[in-house]
CSV table of C-alpha atoms in Angstrom, one decimal:
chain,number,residue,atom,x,y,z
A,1197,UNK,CA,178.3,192.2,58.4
A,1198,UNK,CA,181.8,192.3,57.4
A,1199,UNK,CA,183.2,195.4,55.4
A,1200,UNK,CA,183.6,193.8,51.8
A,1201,UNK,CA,186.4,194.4,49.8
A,1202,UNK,CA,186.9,194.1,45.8
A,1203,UNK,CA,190.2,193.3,44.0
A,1204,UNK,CA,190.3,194.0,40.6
A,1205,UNK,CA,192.8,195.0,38.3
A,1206,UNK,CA,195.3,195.4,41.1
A,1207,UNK,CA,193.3,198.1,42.9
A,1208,UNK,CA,191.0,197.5,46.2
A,1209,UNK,CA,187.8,199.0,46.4
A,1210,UNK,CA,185.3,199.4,49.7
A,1211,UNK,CA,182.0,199.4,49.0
A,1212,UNK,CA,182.1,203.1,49.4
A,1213,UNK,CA,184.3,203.5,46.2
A,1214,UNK,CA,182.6,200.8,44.0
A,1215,UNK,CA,180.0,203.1,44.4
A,1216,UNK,CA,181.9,206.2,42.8
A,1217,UNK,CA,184.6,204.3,40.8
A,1218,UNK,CA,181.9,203.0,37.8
A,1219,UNK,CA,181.1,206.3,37.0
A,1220,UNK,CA,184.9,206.7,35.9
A,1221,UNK,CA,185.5,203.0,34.4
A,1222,UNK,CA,184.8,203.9,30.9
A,1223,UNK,CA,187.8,206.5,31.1
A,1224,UNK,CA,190.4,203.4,32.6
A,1225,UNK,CA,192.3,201.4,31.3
A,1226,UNK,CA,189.8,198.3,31.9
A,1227,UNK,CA,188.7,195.0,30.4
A,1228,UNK,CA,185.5,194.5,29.2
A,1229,UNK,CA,184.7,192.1,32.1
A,1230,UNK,CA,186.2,194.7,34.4
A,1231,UNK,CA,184.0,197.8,33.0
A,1232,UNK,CA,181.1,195.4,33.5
A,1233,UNK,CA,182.3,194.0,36.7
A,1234,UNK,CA,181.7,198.2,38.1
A,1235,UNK,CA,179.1,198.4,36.3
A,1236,UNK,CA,177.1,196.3,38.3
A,1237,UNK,CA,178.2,196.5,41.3
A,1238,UNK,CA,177.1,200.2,41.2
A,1239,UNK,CA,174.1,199.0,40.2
A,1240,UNK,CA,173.6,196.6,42.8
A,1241,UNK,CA,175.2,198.9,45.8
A,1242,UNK,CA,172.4,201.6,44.2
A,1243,UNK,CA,169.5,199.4,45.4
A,1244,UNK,CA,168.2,198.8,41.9
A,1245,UNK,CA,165.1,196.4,42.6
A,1246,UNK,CA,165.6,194.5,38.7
A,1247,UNK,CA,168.3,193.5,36.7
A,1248,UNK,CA,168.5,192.4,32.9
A,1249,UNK,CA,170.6,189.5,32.1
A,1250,UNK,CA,171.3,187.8,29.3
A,1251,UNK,CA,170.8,184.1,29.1
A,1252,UNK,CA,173.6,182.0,27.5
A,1253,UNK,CA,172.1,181.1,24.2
A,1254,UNK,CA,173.0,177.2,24.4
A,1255,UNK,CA,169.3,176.0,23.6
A,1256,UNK,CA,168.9,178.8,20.7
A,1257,UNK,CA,169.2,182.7,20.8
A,1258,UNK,CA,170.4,184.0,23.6
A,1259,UNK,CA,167.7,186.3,25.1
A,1260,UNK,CA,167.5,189.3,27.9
A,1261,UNK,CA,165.4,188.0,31.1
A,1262,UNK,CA,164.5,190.9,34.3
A,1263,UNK,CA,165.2,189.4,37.4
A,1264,UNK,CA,164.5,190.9,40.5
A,1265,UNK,CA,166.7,191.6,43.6
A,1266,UNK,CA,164.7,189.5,45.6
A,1267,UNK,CA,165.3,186.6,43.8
A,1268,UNK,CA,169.3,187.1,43.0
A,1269,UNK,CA,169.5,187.9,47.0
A,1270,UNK,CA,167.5,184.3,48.3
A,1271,UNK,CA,169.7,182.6,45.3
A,1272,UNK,CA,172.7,184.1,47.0
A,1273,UNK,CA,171.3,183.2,50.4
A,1274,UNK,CA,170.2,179.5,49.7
A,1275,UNK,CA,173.9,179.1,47.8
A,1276,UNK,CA,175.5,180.3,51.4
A,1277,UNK,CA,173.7,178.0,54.1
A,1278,UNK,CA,174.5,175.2,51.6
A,1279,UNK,CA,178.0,175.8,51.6
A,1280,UNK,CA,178.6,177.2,54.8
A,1281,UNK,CA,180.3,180.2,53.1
A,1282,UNK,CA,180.7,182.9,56.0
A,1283,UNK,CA,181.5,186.4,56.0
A,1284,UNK,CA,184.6,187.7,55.5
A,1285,UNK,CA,185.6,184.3,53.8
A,1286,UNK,CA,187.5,185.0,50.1
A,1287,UNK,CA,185.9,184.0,46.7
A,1288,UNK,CA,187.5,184.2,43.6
A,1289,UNK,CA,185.3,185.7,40.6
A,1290,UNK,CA,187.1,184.4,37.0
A,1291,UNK,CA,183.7,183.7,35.2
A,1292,UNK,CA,182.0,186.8,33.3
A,1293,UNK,CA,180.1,189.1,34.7
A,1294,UNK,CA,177.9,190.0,32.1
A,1295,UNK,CA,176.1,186.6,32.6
A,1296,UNK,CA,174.9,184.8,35.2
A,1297,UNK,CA,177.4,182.5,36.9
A,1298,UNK,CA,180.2,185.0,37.1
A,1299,UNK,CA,177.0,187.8,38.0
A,1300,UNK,CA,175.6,185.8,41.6
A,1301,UNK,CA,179.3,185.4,42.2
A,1302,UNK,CA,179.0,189.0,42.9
A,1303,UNK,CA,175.9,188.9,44.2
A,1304,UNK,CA,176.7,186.0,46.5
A,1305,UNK,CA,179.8,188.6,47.8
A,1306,UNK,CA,177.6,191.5,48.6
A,1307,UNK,CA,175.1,189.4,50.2
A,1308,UNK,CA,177.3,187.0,51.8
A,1309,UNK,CA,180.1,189.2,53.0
A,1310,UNK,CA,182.5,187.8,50.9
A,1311,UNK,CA,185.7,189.1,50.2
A,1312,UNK,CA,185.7,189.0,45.8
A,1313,UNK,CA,189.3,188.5,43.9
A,1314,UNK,CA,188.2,189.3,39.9
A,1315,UNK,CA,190.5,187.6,37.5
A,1316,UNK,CA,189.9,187.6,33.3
A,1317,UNK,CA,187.4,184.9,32.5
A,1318,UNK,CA,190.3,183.0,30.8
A,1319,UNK,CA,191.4,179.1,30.6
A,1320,UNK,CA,193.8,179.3,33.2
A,1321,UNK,CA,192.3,181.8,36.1
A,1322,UNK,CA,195.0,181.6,38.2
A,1323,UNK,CA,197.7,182.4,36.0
A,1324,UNK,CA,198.2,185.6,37.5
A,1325,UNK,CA,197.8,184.8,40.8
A,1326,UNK,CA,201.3,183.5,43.5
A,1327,UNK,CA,201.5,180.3,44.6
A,1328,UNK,CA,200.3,181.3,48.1
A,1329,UNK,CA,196.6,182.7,46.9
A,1330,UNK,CA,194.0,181.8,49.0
A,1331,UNK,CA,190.6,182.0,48.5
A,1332,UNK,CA,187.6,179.7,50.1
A,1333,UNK,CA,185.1,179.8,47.1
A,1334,UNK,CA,185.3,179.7,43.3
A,1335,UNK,CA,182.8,179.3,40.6
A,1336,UNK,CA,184.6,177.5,37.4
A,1337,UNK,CA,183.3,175.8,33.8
A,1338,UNK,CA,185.0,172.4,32.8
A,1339,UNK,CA,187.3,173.5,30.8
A,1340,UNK,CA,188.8,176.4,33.3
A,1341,UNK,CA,189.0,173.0,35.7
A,1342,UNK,CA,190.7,170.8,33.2
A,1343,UNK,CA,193.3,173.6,32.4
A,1344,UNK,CA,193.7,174.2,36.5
A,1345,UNK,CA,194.2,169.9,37.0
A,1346,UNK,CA,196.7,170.6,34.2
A,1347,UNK,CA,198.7,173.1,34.6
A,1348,UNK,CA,201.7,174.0,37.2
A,1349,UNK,CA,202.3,172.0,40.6
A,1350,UNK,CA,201.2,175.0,43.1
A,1351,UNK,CA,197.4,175.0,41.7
A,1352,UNK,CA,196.5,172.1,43.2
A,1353,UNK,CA,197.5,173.3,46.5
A,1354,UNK,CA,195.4,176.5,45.7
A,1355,UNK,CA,192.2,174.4,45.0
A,1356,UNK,CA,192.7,172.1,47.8
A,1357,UNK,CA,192.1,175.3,50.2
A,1358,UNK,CA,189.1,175.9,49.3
A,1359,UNK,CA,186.2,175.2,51.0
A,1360,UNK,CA,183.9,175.0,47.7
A,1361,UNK,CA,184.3,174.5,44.6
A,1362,UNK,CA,181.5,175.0,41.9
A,1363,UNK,CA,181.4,173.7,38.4
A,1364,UNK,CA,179.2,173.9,35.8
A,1365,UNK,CA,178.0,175.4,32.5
A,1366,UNK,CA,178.5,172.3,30.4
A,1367,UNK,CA,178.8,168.2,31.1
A,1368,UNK,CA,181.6,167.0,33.3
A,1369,UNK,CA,183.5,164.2,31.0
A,1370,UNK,CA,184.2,161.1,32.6
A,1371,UNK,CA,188.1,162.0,31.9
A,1372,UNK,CA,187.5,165.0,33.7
A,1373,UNK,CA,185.9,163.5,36.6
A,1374,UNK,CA,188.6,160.9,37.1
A,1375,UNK,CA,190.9,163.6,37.4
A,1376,UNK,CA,189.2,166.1,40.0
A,1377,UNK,CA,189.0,163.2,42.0
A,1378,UNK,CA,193.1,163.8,43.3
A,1379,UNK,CA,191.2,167.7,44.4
A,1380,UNK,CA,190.6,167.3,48.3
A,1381,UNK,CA,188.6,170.3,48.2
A,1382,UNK,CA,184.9,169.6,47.3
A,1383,UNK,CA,183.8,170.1,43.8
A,1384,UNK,CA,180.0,170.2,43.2
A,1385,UNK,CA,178.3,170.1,39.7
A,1386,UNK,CA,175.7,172.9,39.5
A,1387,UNK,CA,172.0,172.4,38.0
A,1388,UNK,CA,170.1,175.3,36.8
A,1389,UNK,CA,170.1,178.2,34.4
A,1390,UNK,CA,169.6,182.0,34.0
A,1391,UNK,CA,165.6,181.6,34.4
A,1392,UNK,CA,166.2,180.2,37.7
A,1393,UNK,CA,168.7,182.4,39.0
A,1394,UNK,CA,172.0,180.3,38.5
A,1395,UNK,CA,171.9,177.0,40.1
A,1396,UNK,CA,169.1,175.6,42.1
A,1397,UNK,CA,170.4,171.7,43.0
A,1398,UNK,CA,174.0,170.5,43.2
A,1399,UNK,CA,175.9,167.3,43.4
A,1400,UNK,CA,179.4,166.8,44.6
A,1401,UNK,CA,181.8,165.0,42.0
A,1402,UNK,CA,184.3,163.5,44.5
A,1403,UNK,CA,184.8,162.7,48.6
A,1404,UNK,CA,183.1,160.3,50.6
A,1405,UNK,CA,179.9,162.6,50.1
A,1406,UNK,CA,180.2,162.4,46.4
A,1407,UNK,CA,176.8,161.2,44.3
A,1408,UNK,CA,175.3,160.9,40.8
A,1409,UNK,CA,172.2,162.4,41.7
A,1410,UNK,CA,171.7,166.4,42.1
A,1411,UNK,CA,170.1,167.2,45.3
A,1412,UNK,CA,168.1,170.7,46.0
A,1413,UNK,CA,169.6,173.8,47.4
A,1414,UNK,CA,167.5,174.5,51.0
A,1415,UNK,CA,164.4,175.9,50.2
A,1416,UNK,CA,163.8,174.9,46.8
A,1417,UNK,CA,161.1,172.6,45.7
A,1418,UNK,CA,161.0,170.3,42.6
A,1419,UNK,CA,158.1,168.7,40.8
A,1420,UNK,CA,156.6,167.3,37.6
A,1421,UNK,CA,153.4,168.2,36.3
A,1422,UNK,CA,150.4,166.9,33.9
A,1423,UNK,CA,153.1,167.5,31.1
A,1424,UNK,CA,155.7,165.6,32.8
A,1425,UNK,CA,157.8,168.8,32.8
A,1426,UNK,CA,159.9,169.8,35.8
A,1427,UNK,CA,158.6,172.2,38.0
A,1428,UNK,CA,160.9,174.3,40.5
A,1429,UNK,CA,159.8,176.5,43.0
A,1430,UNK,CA,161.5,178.7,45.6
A,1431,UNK,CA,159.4,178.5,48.9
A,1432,UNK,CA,160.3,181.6,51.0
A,1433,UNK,CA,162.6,181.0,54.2
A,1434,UNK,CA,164.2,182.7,57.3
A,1435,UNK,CA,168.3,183.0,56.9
A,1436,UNK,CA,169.9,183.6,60.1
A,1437,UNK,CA,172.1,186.7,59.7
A,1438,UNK,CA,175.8,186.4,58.6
C-alpha cells in the first residue's frame, strides 16, 4: 500500500504523525474543518470499529447516525473499483469533514492510498491553490462547481486532469449541466445519503458515456418492496488489493 500523505494547512503529515498531531490541534492555529479533519483521522488511524455522523438535515432535523468501519471501508472500496482510483493517485478534500461527503473522502484516502490535499469547504476550493495543482479525484456540491466553471482561466485546466469528478449534495440545474459539459474530465452525479454511507449509484453528466439514469456502484443491490419503497442492499465482495 502506498505511504499516504496529508496536506493541510500548509503542513504534511505521514500517517505516523496524524496519529500524534490531533492530540495538539486544539492548541493550533486551525479551522474548524481542520481540527475536525485530525480529529478523525486519529480516530480512524486508532482502529475505532464505529463512528457517529451527523446527517445533513435537508428532509427535517438533522440527526447523529453510528456507522461502522466496515461499512465506511466497502463504501470506500466499491467507490475505488468504480473509478479506477489507484494508490498513490492525489484527491483533493474541500467538502467538510464533519459530514459525510467530505468524511469518506478521507476514508476513501486511507483505504485507497490516496494522497489527500484539504482545502476550506468554501465556494471557490481552489483559490488557494497554483495554476499547476494536480490532483486525480475531487468530491464537489453544485455550487463549488458553478463557482470553479466560473472563475479564472487556469481552473479549467485543473479539472480537466482529473480522473473523477464527483458532484452531489443538491440537483444539478440544467444551466449547470450545459456548462460542465466544456469539463473533459468526467463528472458523475452522486445518489445516496448519510444512511447509506455517501453515495451508492452514480451517473456521469457529460462524455460519450454520459446518461440520465443512475447506475449502481459494484456490489450494491437495488429493489422495491410491498410498499413500493426503494430497497438497497450491499452484498459483500472480494476487492483485489491496491
Amino acid at each position: 500500500m502506498h505511504p499516504v500523505t496529508l496536506r493541510l494547512a500548509g503542513q504534511s503529515y505521514t500517517v505516523d504523525q496524524l496519529r500524534q498531531a490531533p492530540a495538539t490541534a486544539a492548541t493550533l492555529a486551525l479551522s474548524e474543518n481542520e481540527r475536525a479533519t485530525l480529529d478523525f483521522c486519529r480516530q480512524w488511524l486508532s482502529d475505532e470499529a464505529d463512528f457517529i455522523v451527523n446527517t445533513s438535515g435537508s428532509t427535517g432535523t438533522p440527526k447523529p447516525i453510528r456507522l461502522t468501519r466496515a461499512q465506511m471501508t466497502a463504501s470506500a472500496r466499491r467507490t475505488g473499483a468504480t473509478l479506477n482510483l489507484r494508490a498513490g493517485q492525489q484527491a483533493l478534500v474541500c467538502l467538510p469533514t464533519r459530514y459525510i461527503a467530505g468524511r469518506m473522502m478521507l476514508v476513501r484516502g486511507f483505504v485507497l492510498g490516496l494522497d489527500m490535499t484539504i482545502v476550506e469547504p468554501a465556494g471557490d476550493p481552489f483559490a488557494t491553490l497554483p495554476p499547476t495543482a494536480h490532483f486525480d479525484f475531487t468530491a464537489l456540491i453544485p455550487l463549488q462547481l458553478q463557482t470553479l466553471l466560473a472563475g479564472l482561466s487556469y481552473y479549467h485546466a485543473i479539472l480537466n486532469r482529473m480522473q473523477a469528478i464527483l458532484i452531489g449534495g443538491g440537483p444539478v440545474s440544467p444551466a449547470l449541466m450545459a456548462q460542465l459539459q466544456t469539463i473533459s474530465a468526467p463528472i458523475y452525479h452522486t445518489y445516496g445519503m448519510t444512511e447509506t454511507v455517501s453515495h451508492i449509484a452514480l451517473r456521469q453528466l457529460n462524455g460519450p458515456q454520459a446518461s440520465t439514469a443512475f447506475r449502481p456502484l459494484l456490489g450494491v443491490q437495488l429493489g422495491v418492496d410491498e410498499r413500493n419503497c426503494l430497497n438497497i442492499c450491499g452484498v459483500r465482495i472480494t476487492f483485489a488489493k491496491q
